[in-house]
């Protein structure tokens, strides 16, 4: 499904397709349109994580970050964003301070 969606971008927005590529677009779609983001963030947040537990997701993360960095500037936004996530983060208020910038990927 993700690859099919990525191919459809070629017709809708050729410049984005050329900049990011088929694999990159499919990777972004995988992150935003499937439970992959929850699996990856759970593995990264695990206090007992080891390189061996992260090894399987590293190729995906490389593709994902490469694709994000290739997105045209028109896809970058500044402003107030709200996000939802599963579970409670006990340190949310200490991490998010008024006036500070942070990166958010959706």
PDB file of N, CA and C in Angstrom:
ATOM      1  N   UNK A   1       0.814  -1.199   0.000  1.00  0.00           N
ATOM      2  CA  UNK A   1       0.000   0.000   0.000  1.00  0.00           C
ATOM      3  C   UNK A   1       0.858   1.264   0.000  1.00  0.00           C
ATOM      4  N   UNK A   2       1.920   1.248   0.796  1.00  0.00           N
ATOM      5  CA  UNK A   2       2.755   2.448   0.909  1.00  0.00           C
ATOM      6  C   UNK A   2       3.469   2.752  -0.402  1.00  0.00           C
ATOM      7  N   UNK A   3       3.929   1.714  -1.078  1.00  0.00           N
ATOM      8  CA  UNK A   3       4.618   1.918  -2.344  1.00  0.00           C
ATOM      9  C   UNK A   3       3.638   2.407  -3.417  1.00  0.00           C
ATOM     10  N   UNK A   4       2.430   1.874  -3.378  1.00  0.00           N
ATOM     11  CA  UNK A   4       1.406   2.302  -4.334  1.00  0.00           C
ATOM     12  C   UNK A   4       1.086   3.784  -4.118  1.00  0.00           C
ATOM     13  N   UNK A   5       0.964   4.185  -2.849  1.00  0.00           N
ATOM     14  CA  UNK A   5       0.711   5.591  -2.531  1.00  0.00           C
ATOM     15  C   UNK A   5       1.865   6.458  -3.030  1.00  0.00           C
ATOM     16  N   UNK A   6       3.087   6.012  -2.793  1.00  0.00           N
ATOM     17  CA  UNK A   6       4.265   6.774  -3.211  1.00  0.00           C
ATOM     18  C   UNK A   6       4.290   6.960  -4.728  1.00  0.00           C
ATOM     19  N   UNK A   7       3.894   5.929  -5.467  1.00  0.00           N
ATOM     20  CA  UNK A   7       3.849   6.041  -6.929  1.00  0.00           C
ATOM     21  C   UNK A   7       2.803   7.063  -7.373  1.00  0.00           C
ATOM     22  N   UNK A   8       1.726   7.187  -6.601  1.00  0.00           N
ATOM     23  CA  UNK A   8       0.679   8.151  -6.976  1.00  0.00           C
ATOM     24  C   UNK A   8       1.167   9.593  -6.823  1.00  0.00           C
ATOM     25  N   UNK A   9       2.155   9.824  -5.982  1.00  0.00           N
ATOM     26  CA  UNK A   9       2.706  11.170  -5.786  1.00  0.00           C
ATOM     27  C   UNK A   9       3.416  11.637  -7.057  1.00  0.00           C
ATOM     28  N   UNK A  10       3.941  10.694  -7.815  1.00  0.00           N
ATOM     29  CA  UNK A  10       4.641  11.038  -9.051  1.00  0.00           C
ATOM     30  C   UNK A  10       3.732  11.838  -9.984  1.00  0.00           C
ATOM     31  N   UNK A  11       2.456  11.465 -10.030  1.00  0.00           N
ATOM     32  CA  UNK A  11       1.499  12.165 -10.885  1.00  0.00           C
ATOM     33  C   UNK A  11       1.043  13.488 -10.257  1.00  0.00           C
ATOM     34  N   UNK A  12       0.930  13.517  -8.942  1.00  0.00           N
ATOM     35  CA  UNK A  12       0.396  14.698  -8.252  1.00  0.00           C
ATOM     36  C   UNK A  12       1.440  15.787  -8.037  1.00  0.00           C
ATOM     37  N   UNK A  13       2.653  15.380  -7.690  1.00  0.00           N
ATOM     38  CA  UNK A  13       3.679  16.360  -7.358  1.00  0.00           C
ATOM     39  C   UNK A  13       5.044  15.817  -7.767  1.00  0.00           C
ATOM     40  N   UNK A  14       5.362  15.993  -9.021  1.00  0.00           N
ATOM     41  CA  UNK A  14       6.587  15.431  -9.604  1.00  0.00           C
ATOM     42  C   UNK A  14       7.858  15.931  -8.900  1.00  0.00           C
ATOM     43  N   UNK A  15       7.891  17.195  -8.489  1.00  0.00           N
ATOM     44  CA  UNK A  15       9.101  17.739  -7.860  1.00  0.00           C
ATOM     45  C   UNK A  15       9.393  17.048  -6.527  1.00  0.00           C
ATOM     46  N   UNK A  16       8.352  16.744  -5.762  1.00  0.00           N
ATOM     47  CA  UNK A  16       8.546  16.028  -4.494  1.00  0.00           C
ATOM     48  C   UNK A  16       9.010  14.604  -4.781  1.00  0.00           C
ATOM     49  N   UNK A  17       8.396  13.982  -5.754  1.00  0.00           N
ATOM     50  CA  UNK A  17       8.782  12.617  -6.119  1.00  0.00           C
ATOM     51  C   UNK A  17      10.252  12.571  -6.549  1.00  0.00           C
ATOM     52  N   UNK A  18      10.669  13.529  -7.357  1.00  0.00           N
ATOM     53  CA  UNK A  18      12.055  13.563  -7.823  1.00  0.00           C
ATOM     54  C   UNK A  18      13.029  13.838  -6.684  1.00  0.00           C
ATOM     55  N   UNK A  19      12.642  14.685  -5.743  1.00  0.00           N
ATOM     56  CA  UNK A  19      13.533  15.031  -4.635  1.00  0.00           C
ATOM     57  C   UNK A  19      13.676  13.902  -3.623  1.00  0.00           C
ATOM     58  N   UNK A  20      12.573  13.251  -3.292  1.00  0.00           N
ATOM     59  CA  UNK A  20      12.571  12.258  -2.213  1.00  0.00           C
ATOM     60  C   UNK A  20      12.718  10.836  -2.735  1.00  0.00           C
ATOM     61  N   UNK A  21      12.139  10.546  -3.873  1.00  0.00           N
ATOM     62  CA  UNK A  21      12.229   9.208  -4.449  1.00  0.00           C
ATOM     63  C   UNK A  21      11.137   8.275  -3.967  1.00  0.00           C
ATOM     64  N   UNK A  22      10.985   7.182  -4.679  1.00  0.00           N
ATOM     65  CA  UNK A  22       9.932   6.206  -4.380  1.00  0.00           C
ATOM     66  C   UNK A  22      10.114   5.592  -2.996  1.00  0.00           C
ATOM     67  N   UNK A  23      11.322   5.112  -2.699  1.00  0.00           N
ATOM     68  CA  UNK A  23      11.558   4.492  -1.388  1.00  0.00           C
ATOM     69  C   UNK A  23      11.364   5.488  -0.258  1.00  0.00           C
ATOM     70  N   UNK A  24      11.832   6.705  -0.452  1.00  0.00           N
ATOM     71  CA  UNK A  24      11.693   7.711   0.586  1.00  0.00           C
ATOM     72  C   UNK A  24      10.238   8.042   0.879  1.00  0.00           C
ATOM     73  N   UNK A  25       9.455   8.228  -0.169  1.00  0.00           N
ATOM     74  CA  UNK A  25       8.031   8.517   0.019  1.00  0.00           C
ATOM     75  C   UNK A  25       7.309   7.339   0.664  1.00  0.00           C
ATOM     76  N   UNK A  26       7.645   6.136   0.249  1.00  0.00           N
ATOM     77  CA  UNK A  26       7.026   4.952   0.851  1.00  0.00           C
ATOM     78  C   UNK A  26       7.389   4.846   2.328  1.00  0.00           C
ATOM     79  N   UNK A  27       8.610   5.218   2.681  1.00  0.00           N
ATOM     80  CA  UNK A  27       9.035   5.176   4.074  1.00  0.00           C
ATOM     81  C   UNK A  27       8.274   6.207   4.903  1.00  0.00           C
ATOM     82  N   UNK A  28       8.109   7.402   4.375  1.00  0.00           N
ATOM     83  CA  UNK A  28       7.342   8.430   5.094  1.00  0.00           C
ATOM     84  C   UNK A  28       5.900   7.972   5.287  1.00  0.00           C
ATOM     85  N   UNK A  29       5.327   7.394   4.250  1.00  0.00           N
ATOM     86  CA  UNK A  29       3.948   6.893   4.350  1.00  0.00           C
ATOM     87  C   UNK A  29       3.851   5.759   5.375  1.00  0.00           C
ATOM     88  N   UNK A  30       4.856   4.907   5.420  1.00  0.00           N
ATOM     89  CA  UNK A  30       4.872   3.820   6.398  1.00  0.00           C
ATOM     90  C   UNK A  30       4.858   4.382   7.808  1.00  0.00           C
ATOM     91  N   UNK A  31       5.645   5.431   8.041  1.00  0.00           N
ATOM     92  CA  UNK A  31       5.707   6.049   9.370  1.00  0.00           C
ATOM     93  C   UNK A  31       4.373   6.689   9.749  1.00  0.00           C
ATOM     94  N   UNK A  32       3.743   7.369   8.805  1.00  0.00           N
ATOM     95  CA  UNK A  32       2.531   8.121   9.132  1.00  0.00           C
ATOM     96  C   UNK A  32       1.250   7.313   8.987  1.00  0.00           C
ATOM     97  N   UNK A  33       1.267   6.245   8.212  1.00  0.00           N
ATOM     98  CA  UNK A  33       0.025   5.541   7.928  1.00  0.00           C
ATOM     99  C   UNK A  33      -0.085   4.140   8.491  1.00  0.00           C
ATOM    100  N   UNK A  34       0.886   3.722   9.277  1.00  0.00           N
ATOM    101  CA  UNK A  34       0.854   2.372   9.855  1.00  0.00           C
ATOM    102  C   UNK A  34       1.319   2.449  11.316  1.00  0.00           C
ATOM    103  N   UNK A  35       1.185   1.371  12.061  1.00  0.00           N
ATOM    104  CA  UNK A  35       1.650   1.365  13.465  1.00  0.00           C
ATOM    105  C   UNK A  35       3.177   1.324  13.630  1.00  0.00           C
ATOM    106  N   UNK A  36       3.918   1.419  12.548  1.00  0.00           N
ATOM    107  CA  UNK A  36       5.380   1.356  12.632  1.00  0.00           C
ATOM    108  C   UNK A  36       5.934   2.404  13.589  1.00  0.00           C
ATOM    109  N   UNK A  37       5.363   3.615  13.576  1.00  0.00           N
ATOM    110  CA  UNK A  37       5.885   4.674  14.454  1.00  0.00           C
ATOM    111  C   UNK A  37       5.804   4.265  15.919  1.00  0.00           C
ATOM    112  N   UNK A  38       4.768   3.536  16.311  1.00  0.00           N
ATOM    113  CA  UNK A  38       4.639   3.104  17.705  1.00  0.00           C
ATOM    114  C   UNK A  38       5.654   2.017  18.044  1.00  0.00           C
ATOM    115  N   UNK A  39       5.892   1.133  17.111  1.00  0.00           N
ATOM    116  CA  UNK A  39       6.879   0.075  17.335  1.00  0.00           C
ATOM    117  C   UNK A  39       8.267   0.682  17.502  1.00  0.00           C
ATOM    118  N   UNK A  40       8.635   1.585  16.602  1.00  0.00           N
ATOM    119  CA  UNK A  40       9.966   2.196  16.635  1.00  0.00           C
ATOM    120  C   UNK A  40      10.149   3.024  17.901  1.00  0.00           C
ATOM    121  N   UNK A  41       9.176   3.884  18.226  1.00  0.00           N
ATOM    122  CA  UNK A  41       9.339   4.722  19.416  1.00  0.00           C
ATOM    123  C   UNK A  41       9.353   3.897  20.694  1.00  0.00           C
ATOM    124  N   UNK A  42       8.610   2.804  20.735  1.00  0.00           N
ATOM    125  CA  UNK A  42       8.650   1.928  21.907  1.00  0.00           C
ATOM    126  C   UNK A  42      10.035   1.320  22.060  1.00  0.00           C
ATOM    127  N   UNK A  43      10.612   0.868  20.963  1.00  0.00           N
ATOM    128  CA  UNK A  43      11.970   0.306  21.032  1.00  0.00           C
ATOM    129  C   UNK A  43      12.995   1.358  21.446  1.00  0.00           C
ATOM    130  N   UNK A  44      12.871   2.566  20.913  1.00  0.00           N
ATOM    131  CA  UNK A  44      13.829   3.619  21.243  1.00  0.00           C
ATOM    132  C   UNK A  44      13.702   4.105  22.683  1.00  0.00           C
ATOM    133  N   UNK A  45      12.503   4.078  23.240  1.00  0.00           N
ATOM    134  CA  UNK A  45      12.283   4.552  24.612  1.00  0.00           C
ATOM    135  C   UNK A  45      12.560   3.505  25.676  1.00  0.00           C
ATOM    136  N   UNK A  46      12.712   2.270  25.282  1.00  0.00           N
ATOM    137  CA  UNK A  46      12.931   1.189  26.239  1.00  0.00           C
ATOM    138  C   UNK A  46      14.201   1.453  27.044  1.00  0.00           C
ATOM    139  N   UNK A  47      14.082   1.470  28.364  1.00  0.00           N
ATOM    140  CA  UNK A  47      15.250   1.763  29.207  1.00  0.00           C
ATOM    141  C   UNK A  47      16.290   0.647  29.138  1.00  0.00           C
ATOM    142  N   UNK A  48      15.875  -0.541  28.748  1.00  0.00           N
ATOM    143  CA  UNK A  48      16.801  -1.675  28.640  1.00  0.00           C
ATOM    144  C   UNK A  48      17.213  -1.947  27.202  1.00  0.00           C
ATOM    145  N   UNK A  49      17.112  -0.936  26.346  1.00  0.00           N
ATOM    146  CA  UNK A  49      17.431  -1.156  24.933  1.00  0.00           C
ATOM    147  C   UNK A  49      18.926  -1.434  24.765  1.00  0.00           C
ATOM    148  N   UNK A  50      19.199  -2.214  23.763  1.00  0.00           N
ATOM    149  CA  UNK A  50      20.580  -2.555  23.411  1.00  0.00           C
ATOM    150  C   UNK A  50      20.701  -2.413  21.900  1.00  0.00           C
ATOM    151  N   UNK A  51      21.910  -2.348  21.438  1.00  0.00           N
ATOM    152  CA  UNK A  51      22.134  -2.249  20.001  1.00  0.00           C
ATOM    153  C   UNK A  51      21.478  -3.417  19.275  1.00  0.00           C
ATOM    154  N   UNK A  52      21.521  -4.587  19.883  1.00  0.00           N
ATOM    155  CA  UNK A  52      20.941  -5.763  19.236  1.00  0.00           C
ATOM    156  C   UNK A  52      19.425  -5.640  19.070  1.00  0.00           C
ATOM    157  N   UNK A  53      18.744  -4.912  19.973  1.00  0.00           N
ATOM    158  CA  UNK A  53      17.296  -4.748  19.833  1.00  0.00           C
ATOM    159  C   UNK A  53      16.956  -3.638  18.838  1.00  0.00           C
ATOM    160  N   UNK A  54      17.895  -2.712  18.634  1.00  0.00           N
ATOM    161  CA  UNK A  54      17.656  -1.619  17.689  1.00  0.00           C
ATOM    162  C   UNK A  54      18.107  -1.958  16.266  1.00  0.00           C
ATOM    163  N   UNK A  55      18.963  -2.929  16.132  1.00  0.00           N
ATOM    164  CA  UNK A  55      19.522  -3.308  14.837  1.00  0.00           C
ATOM    165  C   UNK A  55      18.458  -3.516  13.750  1.00  0.00           C
ATOM    166  N   UNK A  56      17.344  -4.188  14.048  1.00  0.00           N
ATOM    167  CA  UNK A  56      16.343  -4.417  12.990  1.00  0.00           C
ATOM    168  C   UNK A  56      15.679  -3.148  12.455  1.00  0.00           C
ATOM    169  N   UNK A  57      15.615  -2.075  13.247  1.00  0.00           N
ATOM    170  CA  UNK A  57      14.916  -0.869  12.790  1.00  0.00           C
ATOM    171  C   UNK A  57      15.853   0.172  12.185  1.00  0.00           C
ATOM    172  N   UNK A  58      17.151   0.001  12.305  1.00  0.00           N
ATOM    173  CA  UNK A  58      18.098   0.997  11.809  1.00  0.00           C
ATOM    174  C   UNK A  58      18.010   1.231  10.299  1.00  0.00           C
ATOM    175  N   UNK A  59      17.877   0.209   9.469  1.00  0.00           N
ATOM    176  CA  UNK A  59      17.737   0.482   8.027  1.00  0.00           C
ATOM    177  C   UNK A  59      16.504   1.329   7.711  1.00  0.00           C
ATOM    178  N   UNK A  60      15.396   1.048   8.385  1.00  0.00           N
ATOM    179  CA  UNK A  60      14.191   1.853   8.178  1.00  0.00           C
ATOM    180  C   UNK A  60      14.435   3.295   8.596  1.00  0.00           C
ATOM    181  N   UNK A  61      15.052   3.498   9.763  1.00  0.00           N
ATOM    182  CA  UNK A  61      15.297   4.861  10.247  1.00  0.00           C
ATOM    183  C   UNK A  61      16.224   5.627   9.311  1.00  0.00           C
ATOM    184  N   UNK A  62      17.221   4.958   8.753  1.00  0.00           N
ATOM    185  CA  UNK A  62      18.110   5.622   7.790  1.00  0.00           C
ATOM    186  C   UNK A  62      17.320   6.123   6.577  1.00  0.00           C
ATOM    187  N   UNK A  63      16.492   5.254   6.030  1.00  0.00           N
ATOM    188  CA  UNK A  63      15.659   5.652   4.887  1.00  0.00           C
ATOM    189  C   UNK A  63      14.712   6.787   5.261  1.00  0.00           C
ATOM    190  N   UNK A  64      14.113   6.676   6.425  1.00  0.00           N
ATOM    191  CA  UNK A  64      13.143   7.668   6.881  1.00  0.00           C
ATOM    192  C   UNK A  64      13.787   9.043   7.050  1.00  0.00           C
ATOM    193  N   UNK A  65      14.892   9.105   7.760  1.00  0.00           N
ATOM    194  CA  UNK A  65      15.564  10.395   7.979  1.00  0.00           C
ATOM    195  C   UNK A  65      16.115  10.968   6.684  1.00  0.00           C
ATOM    196  N   UNK A  66      16.623  10.130   5.817  1.00  0.00           N
ATOM    197  CA  UNK A  66      17.119  10.598   4.524  1.00  0.00           C
ATOM    198  C   UNK A  66      15.965  11.206   3.720  1.00  0.00           C
ATOM    199  N   UNK A  67      14.814  10.553   3.749  1.00  0.00           N
ATOM    200  CA  UNK A  67      13.647  11.062   3.015  1.00  0.00           C
ATOM    201  C   UNK A  67      13.176  12.395   3.594  1.00  0.00           C
ATOM    202  N   UNK A  68      13.152  12.509   4.917  1.00  0.00           N
ATOM    203  CA  UNK A  68      12.713  13.762   5.533  1.00  0.00           C
ATOM    204  C   UNK A  68      13.633  14.918   5.157  1.00  0.00           C
ATOM    205  N   UNK A  69      14.922  14.663   5.131  1.00  0.00           N
ATOM    206  CA  UNK A  69      15.875  15.713   4.799  1.00  0.00           C
ATOM    207  C   UNK A  69      15.836  16.100   3.328  1.00  0.00           C
ATOM    208  N   UNK A  70      15.259  15.262   2.501  1.00  0.00           N
ATOM    209  CA  UNK A  70      15.156  15.573   1.071  1.00  0.00           C
ATOM    210  C   UNK A  70      13.852  16.280   0.710  1.00  0.00           C
ATOM    211  N   UNK A  71      12.940  16.385   1.660  1.00  0.00           N
ATOM    212  CA  UNK A  71      11.675  17.076   1.382  1.00  0.00           C
ATOM    213  C   UNK A  71      11.949  18.538   1.048  1.00  0.00           C
ATOM    214  N   UNK A  72      11.245  19.091   0.075  1.00  0.00           N
ATOM    215  CA  UNK A  72      11.422  20.503  -0.262  1.00  0.00           C
ATOM    216  C   UNK A  72      11.055  21.418   0.910  1.00  0.00           C
ATOM    217  N   UNK A  73      11.622  22.605   0.934  1.00  0.00           N
ATOM    218  CA  UNK A  73      11.384  23.558   2.005  1.00  0.00           C
ATOM    219  C   UNK A  73       9.930  23.925   2.209  1.00  0.00           C
ATOM    220  N   UNK A  74       9.130  23.782   1.171  1.00  0.00           N
ATOM    221  CA  UNK A  74       7.707  24.122   1.300  1.00  0.00           C
ATOM    222  C   UNK A  74       6.980  23.179   2.259  1.00  0.00           C
ATOM    223  N   UNK A  75       7.609  22.078   2.636  1.00  0.00           N
ATOM    224  CA  UNK A  75       7.001  21.130   3.566  1.00  0.00           C
ATOM    225  C   UNK A  75       7.398  21.400   5.011  1.00  0.00           C
ATOM    226  N   UNK A  76       8.256  22.397   5.236  1.00  0.00           N
ATOM    227  CA  UNK A  76       8.674  22.746   6.590  1.00  0.00           C
ATOM    228  C   UNK A  76       7.718  23.790   7.147  1.00  0.00           C
ATOM    229  N   UNK A  77       7.309  23.610   8.378  1.00  0.00           N
ATOM    230  CA  UNK A  77       6.350  24.526   9.000  1.00  0.00           C
ATOM    231  C   UNK A  77       6.903  25.034  10.327  1.00  0.00           C
ATOM    232  N   UNK A  78       6.601  26.281  10.620  1.00  0.00           N
ATOM    233  CA  UNK A  78       6.888  26.853  11.935  1.00  0.00           C
ATOM    234  C   UNK A  78       5.561  27.246  12.542  1.00  0.00           C
ATOM    235  N   UNK A  79       5.450  27.086  13.827  1.00  0.00           N
ATOM    236  CA  UNK A  79       4.208  27.476  14.478  1.00  0.00           C
ATOM    237  C   UNK A  79       3.886  26.544  15.618  1.00  0.00           C
ATOM    238  N   UNK A  80       2.675  26.608  16.073  1.00  0.00           N
ATOM    239  CA  UNK A  80       2.236  25.796  17.197  1.00  0.00           C
ATOM    240  C   UNK A  80       1.630  24.497  16.667  1.00  0.00           C
ATOM    241  N   UNK A  81       2.134  23.406  17.184  1.00  0.00           N
ATOM    242  CA  UNK A  81       1.648  22.094  16.792  1.00  0.00           C
ATOM    243  C   UNK A  81       1.251  21.322  18.042  1.00  0.00           C
ATOM    244  N   UNK A  82       0.259  20.517  17.904  1.00  0.00           N
ATOM    245  CA  UNK A  82      -0.161  19.660  18.997  1.00  0.00           C
ATOM    246  C   UNK A  82      -0.023  18.225  18.535  1.00  0.00           C
ATOM    247  N   UNK A  83       0.340  17.369  19.446  1.00  0.00           N
ATOM    248  CA  UNK A  83       0.470  15.978  19.059  1.00  0.00           C
ATOM    249  C   UNK A  83      -0.136  15.088  20.110  1.00  0.00           C
ATOM    250  N   UNK A  84      -0.567  13.954  19.681  1.00  0.00           N
ATOM    251  CA  UNK A  84      -1.137  12.967  20.589  1.00  0.00           C
ATOM    252  C   UNK A  84      -0.278  11.727  20.515  1.00  0.00           C
ATOM    253  N   UNK A  85      -0.186  11.050  21.609  1.00  0.00           N
ATOM    254  CA  UNK A  85       0.553   9.795  21.608  1.00  0.00           C
ATOM    255  C   UNK A  85      -0.096   8.854  22.596  1.00  0.00           C
ATOM    256  N   UNK A  86       0.144   7.585  22.409  1.00  0.00           N
ATOM    257  CA  UNK A  86      -0.427   6.616  23.326  1.00  0.00           C
ATOM    258  C   UNK A  86       0.371   6.624  24.615  1.00  0.00           C
ATOM    259  N   UNK A  87      -0.323   6.490  25.724  1.00  0.00           N
ATOM    260  CA  UNK A  87       0.350   6.460  27.020  1.00  0.00           C
ATOM    261  C   UNK A  87       0.605   7.851  27.569  1.00  0.00           C
ATOM    262  N   UNK A  88       0.974   7.902  28.808  1.00  0.00           N
ATOM    263  CA  UNK A  88       1.290   9.163  29.465  1.00  0.00           C
ATOM    264  C   UNK A  88       2.781   9.344  29.566  1.00  0.00           C
ATOM    265  N   UNK A  89       3.247  10.538  29.316  1.00  0.00           N
ATOM    266  CA  UNK A  89       4.667  10.863  29.508  1.00  0.00           C
ATOM    267  C   UNK A  89       4.762  11.665  30.789  1.00  0.00           C
ATOM    268  N   UNK A  90       5.327  11.112  31.824  1.00  0.00           N
ATOM    269  CA  UNK A  90       5.381  11.833  33.097  1.00  0.00           C
ATOM    270  C   UNK A  90       6.222  13.107  33.022  1.00  0.00           C
ATOM    271  N   UNK A  91       7.141  13.196  32.092  1.00  0.00           N
ATOM    272  CA  UNK A  91       8.015  14.361  32.006  1.00  0.00           C
ATOM    273  C   UNK A  91       7.606  15.329  30.893  1.00  0.00           C
ATOM    274  N   UNK A  92       6.380  15.255  30.419  1.00  0.00           N
ATOM    275  CA  UNK A  92       5.961  16.074  29.284  1.00  0.00           C
ATOM    276  C   UNK A  92       6.094  17.569  29.594  1.00  0.00           C
ATOM    277  N   UNK A  93       5.613  17.995  30.751  1.00  0.00           N
ATOM    278  CA  UNK A  93       5.645  19.426  31.085  1.00  0.00           C
ATOM    279  C   UNK A  93       7.073  19.940  31.248  1.00  0.00           C
ATOM    280  N   UNK A  94       7.967  19.120  31.724  1.00  0.00           N
ATOM    281  CA  UNK A  94       9.355  19.571  31.886  1.00  0.00           C
ATOM    282  C   UNK A  94      10.085  19.621  30.552  1.00  0.00           C
ATOM    283  N   UNK A  95       9.694  18.805  29.599  1.00  0.00           N
ATOM    284  CA  UNK A  95      10.353  18.775  28.296  1.00  0.00           C
ATOM    285  C   UNK A  95       9.842  19.864  27.363  1.00  0.00           C
ATOM    286  N   UNK A  96       8.580  20.220  27.452  1.00  0.00           N
ATOM    287  CA  UNK A  96       7.981  21.194  26.555  1.00  0.00           C
ATOM    288  C   UNK A  96       7.846  22.524  27.279  1.00  0.00           C
ATOM    289  N   UNK A  97       8.703  23.452  26.977  1.00  0.00           N
ATOM    290  CA  UNK A  97       8.684  24.761  27.613  1.00  0.00           C
ATOM    291  C   UNK A  97       8.240  25.823  26.597  1.00  0.00           C
ATOM    292  N   UNK A  98       7.512  26.800  27.075  1.00  0.00           N
ATOM    293  CA  UNK A  98       7.015  27.871  26.206  1.00  0.00           C
ATOM    294  C   UNK A  98       8.180  28.614  25.559  1.00  0.00           C
ATOM    295  N   UNK A  99       8.040  28.891  24.292  1.00  0.00           N
ATOM    296  CA  UNK A  99       9.052  29.654  23.560  1.00  0.00           C
ATOM    297  C   UNK A  99      10.182  28.830  22.980  1.00  0.00           C
ATOM    298  N   UNK A 100      10.293  27.568  23.337  1.00  0.00           N
ATOM    299  CA  UNK A 100      11.355  26.726  22.790  1.00  0.00           C
ATOM    300  C   UNK A 100      10.897  26.079  21.495  1.00  0.00           C
ATOM    301  N   UNK A 101      11.840  25.742  20.651  1.00  0.00           N
ATOM    302  CA  UNK A 101      11.543  25.062  19.393  1.00  0.00           C
ATOM    303  C   UNK A 101      11.851  23.586  19.547  1.00  0.00           C
ATOM    304  N   UNK A 102      11.080  22.777  18.886  1.00  0.00           N
ATOM    305  CA  UNK A 102      11.365  21.354  18.823  1.00  0.00           C
ATOM    306  C   UNK A 102      10.913  20.840  17.470  1.00  0.00           C
ATOM    307  N   UNK A 103      11.466  19.714  17.083  1.00  0.00           N
ATOM    308  CA  UNK A 103      11.141  19.137  15.785  1.00  0.00           C
ATOM    309  C   UNK A 103      10.042  18.113  15.961  1.00  0.00           C
ATOM    310  N   UNK A 104       9.129  18.115  15.031  1.00  0.00           N
ATOM    311  CA  UNK A 104       8.026  17.180  15.055  1.00  0.00           C
ATOM    312  C   UNK A 104       7.847  16.594  13.673  1.00  0.00           C
ATOM    313  N   UNK A 105       7.739  15.306  13.609  1.00  0.00           N
ATOM    314  CA  UNK A 105       7.554  14.625  12.339  1.00  0.00           C
ATOM    315  C   UNK A 105       6.211  13.926  12.361  1.00  0.00           C
ATOM    316  N   UNK A 106       5.423  14.157  11.344  1.00  0.00           N
ATOM    317  CA  UNK A 106       4.109  13.496  11.276  1.00  0.00           C
ATOM    318  C   UNK A 106       3.991  12.770   9.969  1.00  0.00           C
TER     319      UNK A 106
END
